[in-house]
Short mmCIF file of C-alpha atoms and ligand atoms in Angstrom, two decimals:
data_model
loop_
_atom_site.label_atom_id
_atom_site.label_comp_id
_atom_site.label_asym_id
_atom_site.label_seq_id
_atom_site.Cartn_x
_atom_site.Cartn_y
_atom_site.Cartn_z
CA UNK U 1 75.87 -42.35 -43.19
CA UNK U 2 74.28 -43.21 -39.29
CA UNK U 3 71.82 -40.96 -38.38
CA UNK U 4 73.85 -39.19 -35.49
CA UNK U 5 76.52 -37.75 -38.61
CA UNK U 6 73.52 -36.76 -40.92
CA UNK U 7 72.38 -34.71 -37.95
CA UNK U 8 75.55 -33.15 -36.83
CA UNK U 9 76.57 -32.73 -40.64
CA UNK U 10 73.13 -30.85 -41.42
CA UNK U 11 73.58 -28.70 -38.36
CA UNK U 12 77.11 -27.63 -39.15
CA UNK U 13 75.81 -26.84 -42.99
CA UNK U 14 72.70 -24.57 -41.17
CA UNK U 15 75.59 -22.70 -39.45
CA UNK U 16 77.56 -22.41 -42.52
CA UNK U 17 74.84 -21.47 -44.91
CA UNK U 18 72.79 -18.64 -42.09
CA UNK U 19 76.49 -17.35 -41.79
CA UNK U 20 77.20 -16.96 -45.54
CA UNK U 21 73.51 -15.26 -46.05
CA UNK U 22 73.73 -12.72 -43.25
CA UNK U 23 77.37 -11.90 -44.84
CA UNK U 24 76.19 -11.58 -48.17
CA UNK U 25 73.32 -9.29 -47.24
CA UNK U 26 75.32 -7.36 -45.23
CA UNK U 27 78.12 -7.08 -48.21
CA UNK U 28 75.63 -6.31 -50.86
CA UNK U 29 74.24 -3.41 -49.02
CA UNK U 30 77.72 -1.80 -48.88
CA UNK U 31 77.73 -1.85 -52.59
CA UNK U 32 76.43 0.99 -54.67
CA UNK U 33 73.96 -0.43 -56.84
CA UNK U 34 73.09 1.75 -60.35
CA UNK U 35 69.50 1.08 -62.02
CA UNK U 36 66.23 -0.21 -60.75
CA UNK U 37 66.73 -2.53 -57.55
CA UNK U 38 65.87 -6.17 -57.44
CA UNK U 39 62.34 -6.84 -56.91
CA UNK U 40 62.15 -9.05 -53.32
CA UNK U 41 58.95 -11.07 -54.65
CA UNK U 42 60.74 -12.27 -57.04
CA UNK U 43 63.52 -13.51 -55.60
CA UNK U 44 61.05 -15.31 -53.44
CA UNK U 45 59.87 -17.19 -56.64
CA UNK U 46 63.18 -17.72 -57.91
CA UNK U 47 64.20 -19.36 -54.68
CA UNK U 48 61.21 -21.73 -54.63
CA UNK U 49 61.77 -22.50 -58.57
CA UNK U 50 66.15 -23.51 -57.29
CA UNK U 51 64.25 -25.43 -54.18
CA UNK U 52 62.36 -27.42 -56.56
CA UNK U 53 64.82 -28.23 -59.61
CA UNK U 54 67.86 -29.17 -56.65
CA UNK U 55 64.92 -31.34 -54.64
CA UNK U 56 64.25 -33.22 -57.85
CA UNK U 57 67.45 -33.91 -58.56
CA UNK U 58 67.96 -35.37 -55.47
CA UNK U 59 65.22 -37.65 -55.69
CA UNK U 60 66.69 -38.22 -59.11
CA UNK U 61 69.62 -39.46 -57.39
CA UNK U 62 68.00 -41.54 -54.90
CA UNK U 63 66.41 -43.42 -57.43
CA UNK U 64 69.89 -44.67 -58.59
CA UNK U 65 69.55 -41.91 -61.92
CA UNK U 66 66.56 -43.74 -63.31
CA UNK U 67 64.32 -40.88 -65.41
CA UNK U 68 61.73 -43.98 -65.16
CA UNK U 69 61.74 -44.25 -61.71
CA UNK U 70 61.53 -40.36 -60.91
CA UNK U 71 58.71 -39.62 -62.60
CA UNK U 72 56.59 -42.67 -60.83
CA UNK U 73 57.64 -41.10 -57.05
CA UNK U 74 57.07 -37.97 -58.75
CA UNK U 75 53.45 -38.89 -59.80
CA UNK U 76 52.73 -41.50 -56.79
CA UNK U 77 54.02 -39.39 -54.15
CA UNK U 78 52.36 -35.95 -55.73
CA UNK U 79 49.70 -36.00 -57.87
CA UNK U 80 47.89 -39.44 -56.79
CA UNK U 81 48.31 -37.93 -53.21
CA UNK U 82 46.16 -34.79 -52.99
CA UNK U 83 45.13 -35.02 -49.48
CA UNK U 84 48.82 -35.80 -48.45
CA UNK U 85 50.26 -33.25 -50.92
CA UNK U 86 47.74 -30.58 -49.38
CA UNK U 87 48.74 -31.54 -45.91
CA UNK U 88 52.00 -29.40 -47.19
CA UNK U 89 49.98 -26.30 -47.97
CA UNK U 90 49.32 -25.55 -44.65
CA UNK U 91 52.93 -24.80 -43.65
CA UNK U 92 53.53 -23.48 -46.93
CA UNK U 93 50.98 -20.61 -46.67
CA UNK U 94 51.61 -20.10 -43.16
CA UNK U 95 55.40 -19.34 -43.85
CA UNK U 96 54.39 -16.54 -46.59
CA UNK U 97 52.09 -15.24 -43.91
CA UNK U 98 55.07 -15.19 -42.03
CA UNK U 99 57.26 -13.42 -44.53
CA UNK U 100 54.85 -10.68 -45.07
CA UNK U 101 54.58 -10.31 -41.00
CA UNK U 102 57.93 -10.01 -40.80
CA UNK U 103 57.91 -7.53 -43.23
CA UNK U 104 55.23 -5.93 -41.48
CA UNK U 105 57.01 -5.74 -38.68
CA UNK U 106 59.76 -4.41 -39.98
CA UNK U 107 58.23 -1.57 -41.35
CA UNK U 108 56.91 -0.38 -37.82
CA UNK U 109 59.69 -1.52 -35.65
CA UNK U 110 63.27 -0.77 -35.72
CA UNK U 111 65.46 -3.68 -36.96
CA UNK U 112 67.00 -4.06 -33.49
CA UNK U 113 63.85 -4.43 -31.93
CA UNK U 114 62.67 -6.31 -34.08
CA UNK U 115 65.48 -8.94 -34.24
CA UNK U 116 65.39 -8.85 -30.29
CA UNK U 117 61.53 -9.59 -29.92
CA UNK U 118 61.97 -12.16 -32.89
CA UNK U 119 64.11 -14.56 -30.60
CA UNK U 120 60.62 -15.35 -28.95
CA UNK U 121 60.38 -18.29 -31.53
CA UNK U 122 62.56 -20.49 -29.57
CA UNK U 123 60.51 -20.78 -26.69
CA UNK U 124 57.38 -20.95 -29.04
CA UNK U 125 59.32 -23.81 -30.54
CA UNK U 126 59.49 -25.56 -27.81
CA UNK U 127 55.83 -25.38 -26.23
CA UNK U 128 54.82 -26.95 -30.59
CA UNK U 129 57.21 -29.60 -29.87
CA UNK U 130 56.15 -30.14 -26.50
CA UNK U 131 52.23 -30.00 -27.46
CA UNK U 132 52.11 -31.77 -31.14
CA UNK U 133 55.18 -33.99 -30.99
CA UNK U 134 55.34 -35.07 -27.38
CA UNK U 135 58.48 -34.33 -26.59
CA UNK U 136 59.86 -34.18 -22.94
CA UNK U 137 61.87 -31.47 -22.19
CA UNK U 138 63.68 -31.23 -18.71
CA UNK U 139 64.52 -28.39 -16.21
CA UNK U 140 67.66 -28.27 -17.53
CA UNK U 141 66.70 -27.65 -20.90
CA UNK U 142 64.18 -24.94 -20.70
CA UNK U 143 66.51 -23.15 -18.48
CA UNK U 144 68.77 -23.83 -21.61
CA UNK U 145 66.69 -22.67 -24.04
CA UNK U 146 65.72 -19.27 -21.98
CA UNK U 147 69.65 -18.35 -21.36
CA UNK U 148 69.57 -18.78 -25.33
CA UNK U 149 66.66 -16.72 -25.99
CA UNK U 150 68.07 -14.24 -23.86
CA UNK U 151 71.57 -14.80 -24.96
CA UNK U 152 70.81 -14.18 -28.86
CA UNK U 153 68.51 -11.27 -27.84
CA UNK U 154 71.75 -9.62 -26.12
CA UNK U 155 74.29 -10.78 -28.70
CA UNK U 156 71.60 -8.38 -31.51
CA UNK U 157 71.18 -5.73 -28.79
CA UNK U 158 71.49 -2.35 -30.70
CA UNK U 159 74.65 -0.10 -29.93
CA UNK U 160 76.28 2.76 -30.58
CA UNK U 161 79.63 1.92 -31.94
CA UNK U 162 81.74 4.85 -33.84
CA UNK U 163 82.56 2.08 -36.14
CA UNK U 164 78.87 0.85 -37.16
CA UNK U 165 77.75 1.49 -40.30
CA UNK U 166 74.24 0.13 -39.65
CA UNK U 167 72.72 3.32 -37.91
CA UNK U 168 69.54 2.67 -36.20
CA UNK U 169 67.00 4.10 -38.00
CA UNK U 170 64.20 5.60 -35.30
CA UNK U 171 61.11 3.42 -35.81
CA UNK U 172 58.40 4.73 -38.00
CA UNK U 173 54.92 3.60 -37.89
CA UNK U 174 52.85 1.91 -35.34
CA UNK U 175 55.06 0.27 -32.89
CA UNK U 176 52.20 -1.60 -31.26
CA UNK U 177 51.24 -3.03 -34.73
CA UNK U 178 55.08 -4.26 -35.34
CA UNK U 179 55.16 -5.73 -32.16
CA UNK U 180 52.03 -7.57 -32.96
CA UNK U 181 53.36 -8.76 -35.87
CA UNK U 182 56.27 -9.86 -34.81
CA UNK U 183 54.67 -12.22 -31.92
CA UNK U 184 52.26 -13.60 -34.47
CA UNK U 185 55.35 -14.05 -36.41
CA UNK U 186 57.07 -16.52 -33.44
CA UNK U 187 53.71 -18.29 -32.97
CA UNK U 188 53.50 -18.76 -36.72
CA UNK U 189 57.50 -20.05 -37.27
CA UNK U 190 57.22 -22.63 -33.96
CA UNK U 191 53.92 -24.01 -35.71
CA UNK U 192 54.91 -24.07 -39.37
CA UNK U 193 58.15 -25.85 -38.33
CA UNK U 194 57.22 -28.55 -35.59
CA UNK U 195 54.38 -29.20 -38.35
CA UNK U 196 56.76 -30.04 -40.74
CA UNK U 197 58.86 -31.91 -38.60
CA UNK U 198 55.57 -33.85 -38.05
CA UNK U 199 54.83 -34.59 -41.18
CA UNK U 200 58.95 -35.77 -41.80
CA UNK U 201 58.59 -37.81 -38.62
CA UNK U 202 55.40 -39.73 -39.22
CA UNK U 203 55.70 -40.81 -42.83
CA UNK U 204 58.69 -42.59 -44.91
CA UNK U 205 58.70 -40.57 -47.76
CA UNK U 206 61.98 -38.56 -48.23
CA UNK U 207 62.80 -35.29 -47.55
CA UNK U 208 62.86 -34.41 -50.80
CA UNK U 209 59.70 -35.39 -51.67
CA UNK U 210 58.17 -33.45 -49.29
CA UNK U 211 60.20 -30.65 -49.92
CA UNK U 212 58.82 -30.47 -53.14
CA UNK U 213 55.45 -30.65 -52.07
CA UNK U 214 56.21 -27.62 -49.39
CA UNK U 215 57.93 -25.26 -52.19
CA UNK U 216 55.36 -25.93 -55.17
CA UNK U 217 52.88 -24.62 -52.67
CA UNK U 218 55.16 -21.56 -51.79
CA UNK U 219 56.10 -21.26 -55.63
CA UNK U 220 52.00 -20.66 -56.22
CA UNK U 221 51.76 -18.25 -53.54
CA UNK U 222 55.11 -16.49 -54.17
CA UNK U 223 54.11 -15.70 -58.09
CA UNK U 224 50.17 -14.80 -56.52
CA UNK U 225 52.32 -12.33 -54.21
CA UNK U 226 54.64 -10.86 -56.74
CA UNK U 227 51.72 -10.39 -59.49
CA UNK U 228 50.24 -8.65 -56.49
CA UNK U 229 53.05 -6.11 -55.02
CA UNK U 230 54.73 -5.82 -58.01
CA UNK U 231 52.55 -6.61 -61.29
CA UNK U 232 52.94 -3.54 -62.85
CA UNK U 233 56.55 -3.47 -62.44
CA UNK U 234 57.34 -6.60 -63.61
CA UNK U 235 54.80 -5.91 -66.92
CA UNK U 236 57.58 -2.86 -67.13
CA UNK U 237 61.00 -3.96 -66.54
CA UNK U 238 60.62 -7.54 -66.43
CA UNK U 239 61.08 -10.47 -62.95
CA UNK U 240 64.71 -9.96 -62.87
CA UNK U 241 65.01 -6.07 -63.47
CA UNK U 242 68.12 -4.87 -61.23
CA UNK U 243 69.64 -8.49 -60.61
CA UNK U 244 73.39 -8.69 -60.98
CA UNK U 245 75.36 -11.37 -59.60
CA UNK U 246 75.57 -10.71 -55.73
CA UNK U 247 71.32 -11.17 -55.94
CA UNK U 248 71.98 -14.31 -57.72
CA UNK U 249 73.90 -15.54 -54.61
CA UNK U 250 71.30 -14.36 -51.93
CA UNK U 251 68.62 -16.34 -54.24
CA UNK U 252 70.91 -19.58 -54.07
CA UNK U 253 71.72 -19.00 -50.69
CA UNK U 254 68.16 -18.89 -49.68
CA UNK U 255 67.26 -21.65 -51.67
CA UNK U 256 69.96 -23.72 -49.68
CA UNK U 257 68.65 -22.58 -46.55
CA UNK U 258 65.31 -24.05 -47.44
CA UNK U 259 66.50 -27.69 -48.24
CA UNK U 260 69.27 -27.50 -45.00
CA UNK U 261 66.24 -26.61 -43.17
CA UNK U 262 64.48 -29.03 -44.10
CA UNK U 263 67.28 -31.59 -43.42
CA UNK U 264 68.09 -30.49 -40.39
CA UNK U 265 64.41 -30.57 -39.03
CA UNK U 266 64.16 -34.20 -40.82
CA UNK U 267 67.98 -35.51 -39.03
CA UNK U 268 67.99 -33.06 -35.96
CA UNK U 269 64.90 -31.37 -34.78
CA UNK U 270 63.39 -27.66 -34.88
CA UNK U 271 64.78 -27.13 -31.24
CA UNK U 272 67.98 -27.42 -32.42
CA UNK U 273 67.87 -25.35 -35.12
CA UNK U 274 67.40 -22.52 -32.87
CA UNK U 275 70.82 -23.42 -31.35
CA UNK U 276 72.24 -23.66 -34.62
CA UNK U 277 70.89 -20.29 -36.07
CA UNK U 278 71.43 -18.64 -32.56
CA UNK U 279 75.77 -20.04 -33.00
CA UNK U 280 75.93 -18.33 -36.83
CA UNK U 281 74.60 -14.93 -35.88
CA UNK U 282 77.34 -14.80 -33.53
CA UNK U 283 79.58 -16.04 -35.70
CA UNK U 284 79.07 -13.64 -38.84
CA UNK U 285 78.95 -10.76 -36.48
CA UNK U 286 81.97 -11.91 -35.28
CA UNK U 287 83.64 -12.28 -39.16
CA UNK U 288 81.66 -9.00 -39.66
CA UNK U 289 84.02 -7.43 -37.34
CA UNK U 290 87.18 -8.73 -38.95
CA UNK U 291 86.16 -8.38 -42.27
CA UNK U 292 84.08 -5.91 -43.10
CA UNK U 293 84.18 -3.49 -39.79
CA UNK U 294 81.28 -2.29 -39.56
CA UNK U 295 80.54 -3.74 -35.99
CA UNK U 296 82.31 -3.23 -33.03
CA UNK U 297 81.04 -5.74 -30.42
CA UNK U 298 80.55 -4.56 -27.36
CA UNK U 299 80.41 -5.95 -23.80
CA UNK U 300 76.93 -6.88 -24.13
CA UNK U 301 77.71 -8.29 -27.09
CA UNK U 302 80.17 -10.63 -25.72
CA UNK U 303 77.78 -11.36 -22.41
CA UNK U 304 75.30 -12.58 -24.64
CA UNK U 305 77.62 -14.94 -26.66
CA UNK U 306 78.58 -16.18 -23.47
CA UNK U 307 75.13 -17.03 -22.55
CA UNK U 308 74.51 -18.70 -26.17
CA UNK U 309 77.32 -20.88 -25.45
CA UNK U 310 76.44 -21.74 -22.02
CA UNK U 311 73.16 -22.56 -23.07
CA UNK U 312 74.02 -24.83 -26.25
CA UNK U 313 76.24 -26.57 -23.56
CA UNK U 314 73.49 -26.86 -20.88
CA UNK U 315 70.68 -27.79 -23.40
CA UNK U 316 72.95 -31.40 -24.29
CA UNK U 317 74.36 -31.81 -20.07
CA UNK U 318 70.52 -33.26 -19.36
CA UNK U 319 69.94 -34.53 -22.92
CA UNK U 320 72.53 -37.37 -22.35
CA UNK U 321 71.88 -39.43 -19.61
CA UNK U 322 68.48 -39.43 -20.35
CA UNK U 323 68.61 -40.70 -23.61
CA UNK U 324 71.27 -43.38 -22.36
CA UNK U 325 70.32 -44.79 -18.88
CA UNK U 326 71.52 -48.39 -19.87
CA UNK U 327 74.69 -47.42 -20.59
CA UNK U 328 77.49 -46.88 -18.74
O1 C5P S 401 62.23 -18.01 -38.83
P1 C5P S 401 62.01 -19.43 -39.21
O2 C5P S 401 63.07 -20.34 -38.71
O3 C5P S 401 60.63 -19.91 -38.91
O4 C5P S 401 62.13 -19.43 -40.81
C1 C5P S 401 62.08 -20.57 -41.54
C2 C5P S 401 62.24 -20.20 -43.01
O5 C5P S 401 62.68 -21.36 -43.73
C3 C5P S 401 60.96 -19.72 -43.68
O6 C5P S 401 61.23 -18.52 -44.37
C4 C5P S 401 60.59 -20.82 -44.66
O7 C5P S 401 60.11 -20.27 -45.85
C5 C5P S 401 61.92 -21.56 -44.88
N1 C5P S 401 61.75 -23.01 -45.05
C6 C5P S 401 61.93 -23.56 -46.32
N2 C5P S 401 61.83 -24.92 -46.51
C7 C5P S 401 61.55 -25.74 -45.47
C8 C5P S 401 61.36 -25.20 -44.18
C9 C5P S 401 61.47 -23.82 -44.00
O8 C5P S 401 62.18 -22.81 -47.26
N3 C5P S 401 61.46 -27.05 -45.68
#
């Protein structure tokens, strides 16, 4: 497959897969759940443990299904590699800072706030890809990319529809400390990603290597975070105490997210992720509306999808004829 379809094609699966989470999380808090409810931390584990078994057996595949071949990448590329494999446990551990942050965050902020002043990451993005990668960006595009920031940020603005279901719940806490948060949060998700990206970019080893690398790293501090949150509980009622099948598909989906992320920061770059994630929240808001009507989108709402759309389109207007003087 040319590189130009891998990119597009991972792209349109981030879109697909970020659309299919937000549904599903959306659907399974409509449903009445009986019992004790799922433990998050270890979903978290359960994710990285999918990441890992899928990544290997795509490498397993790559290697034309020799079980010979595997386990020499596997122990080349891993274990006689410390310092590179290590080079992985810096984005690793910064994205479970990250988690918890945003859980912080959270926790003192209101979720509309919070998903406003989150949209910060895509200029933060930008100034990592523009400082540790090199890249040129032109007038056009940051103008882009700040019609998208404030596109997404209106497209999530909180409203008062008779219809929502989703009432804003008044923000408890220390606002100044989820704010905080939140913008150590952006700082943290431009750097972990454009480092990544880096580390893709600079060396031949695939993907799925490196994935591997990245979600052994967040498997050992995923079980160090769930023995420390929830220890006792899981002594009680065991790691998957109040799982039924709809948690199953939040863990796969968020396992999926991590390898399209991964592919589309490998084929595409982190810039245009944020284009990508910014198109599916409109879109499952959107099929919110239609299908489970608990949003009613409001002007602002459509102002700001406007502006994401303008922006995706403005972002690519420069981008051409740059990349292509010679040709007419
Ligand atoms: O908000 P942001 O785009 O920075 O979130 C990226 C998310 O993707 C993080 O939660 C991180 O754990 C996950 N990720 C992953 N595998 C990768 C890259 C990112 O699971 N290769």
């Amino acid at each position: 497959m040319t590189s130009a379809r891998l990119k597009y094609l991972s792209l349109g699966v981030l879109v697909f897969q970020t659309t299919t989470l937000v549904l599903t999380m959306r659907y399974s808090r409509t449903l009445q759940a009986d019992g004790p409810r799922y433990l998050a931390s270890s979903a978290v584990v359960l994710a990285e443990v999918l990441k890992i078994l899928t990544c290997v057996c795509l490498v397993f595949k790559e290697h034309s299904y020799s079980v010979r071949a595997l386990s020499s990448v596997l122990r080349q590329e891993i274990l006689r590699k410390p310092v590179e494999t290590l080079k992985l446990a810096i984005p690793s551990g910064i994205y479970t800072l990250q988690n918890n942050l945003l859980y912080l965050a959270l926790s003192n902020l209101d979720a509309a706030t919070y998903q406003v002043t989150y949209q910060l990451k895509i200029l933060t993005t930008a100034l990592f890809s523009v400082s540790m990668l090199g890249r040129r960006l032109g007038l056009y595009q940051w103008l882009s990319l700040i019609i998208l920031m404030t596109g997404v940020a209106l497209v999530q603005w909180p409203t008062d529809s008779p219809g929502s279901s989703e009432k804003q719940e008044p923000a408890t806490g220390s606002p100044f400390v989820g704010l905080v948060a939140v913008l150590v949060a952006c700082c943290s998700s431009g750097f972990a990603g454009v480092y990544f990206e880096k580390i893709l970019k600079e060396s031949k080893q695939s993907v799925w290597v490196r994935n591997i690398q990245l979600a052994l790293f967040g498997l050992v501090f995923g079980l160090f975070g769930m023995l420390l949150y929830d220890g006792e509980r899981v002594k009680e009622h065991g790691m998957l105490q109040g799982y039924n099948s709809i948690t199953w598909t939040v863990v796969s989906l968020q396992a999926l997210g991590g390898l399209v992320i991964a592919a589309v920061i490998k084929y595409a770059d982190n810039i245009l992720k944020g284009f990508a994630t910014s198109l599916s929240i409109i879109l499952s808001t959107l099929i919110s509306y239609f299908w489970l009507q608990d949003f009613e989108p409001t002007s602002i709402f459509f102002l700001g999808a406007v502006l994401v759309i303008v922006a995706t389109f403005l972002y690519g207007y420069e981008g051409k004829p740059a990349s292509n003087p010679s040709r007419a």
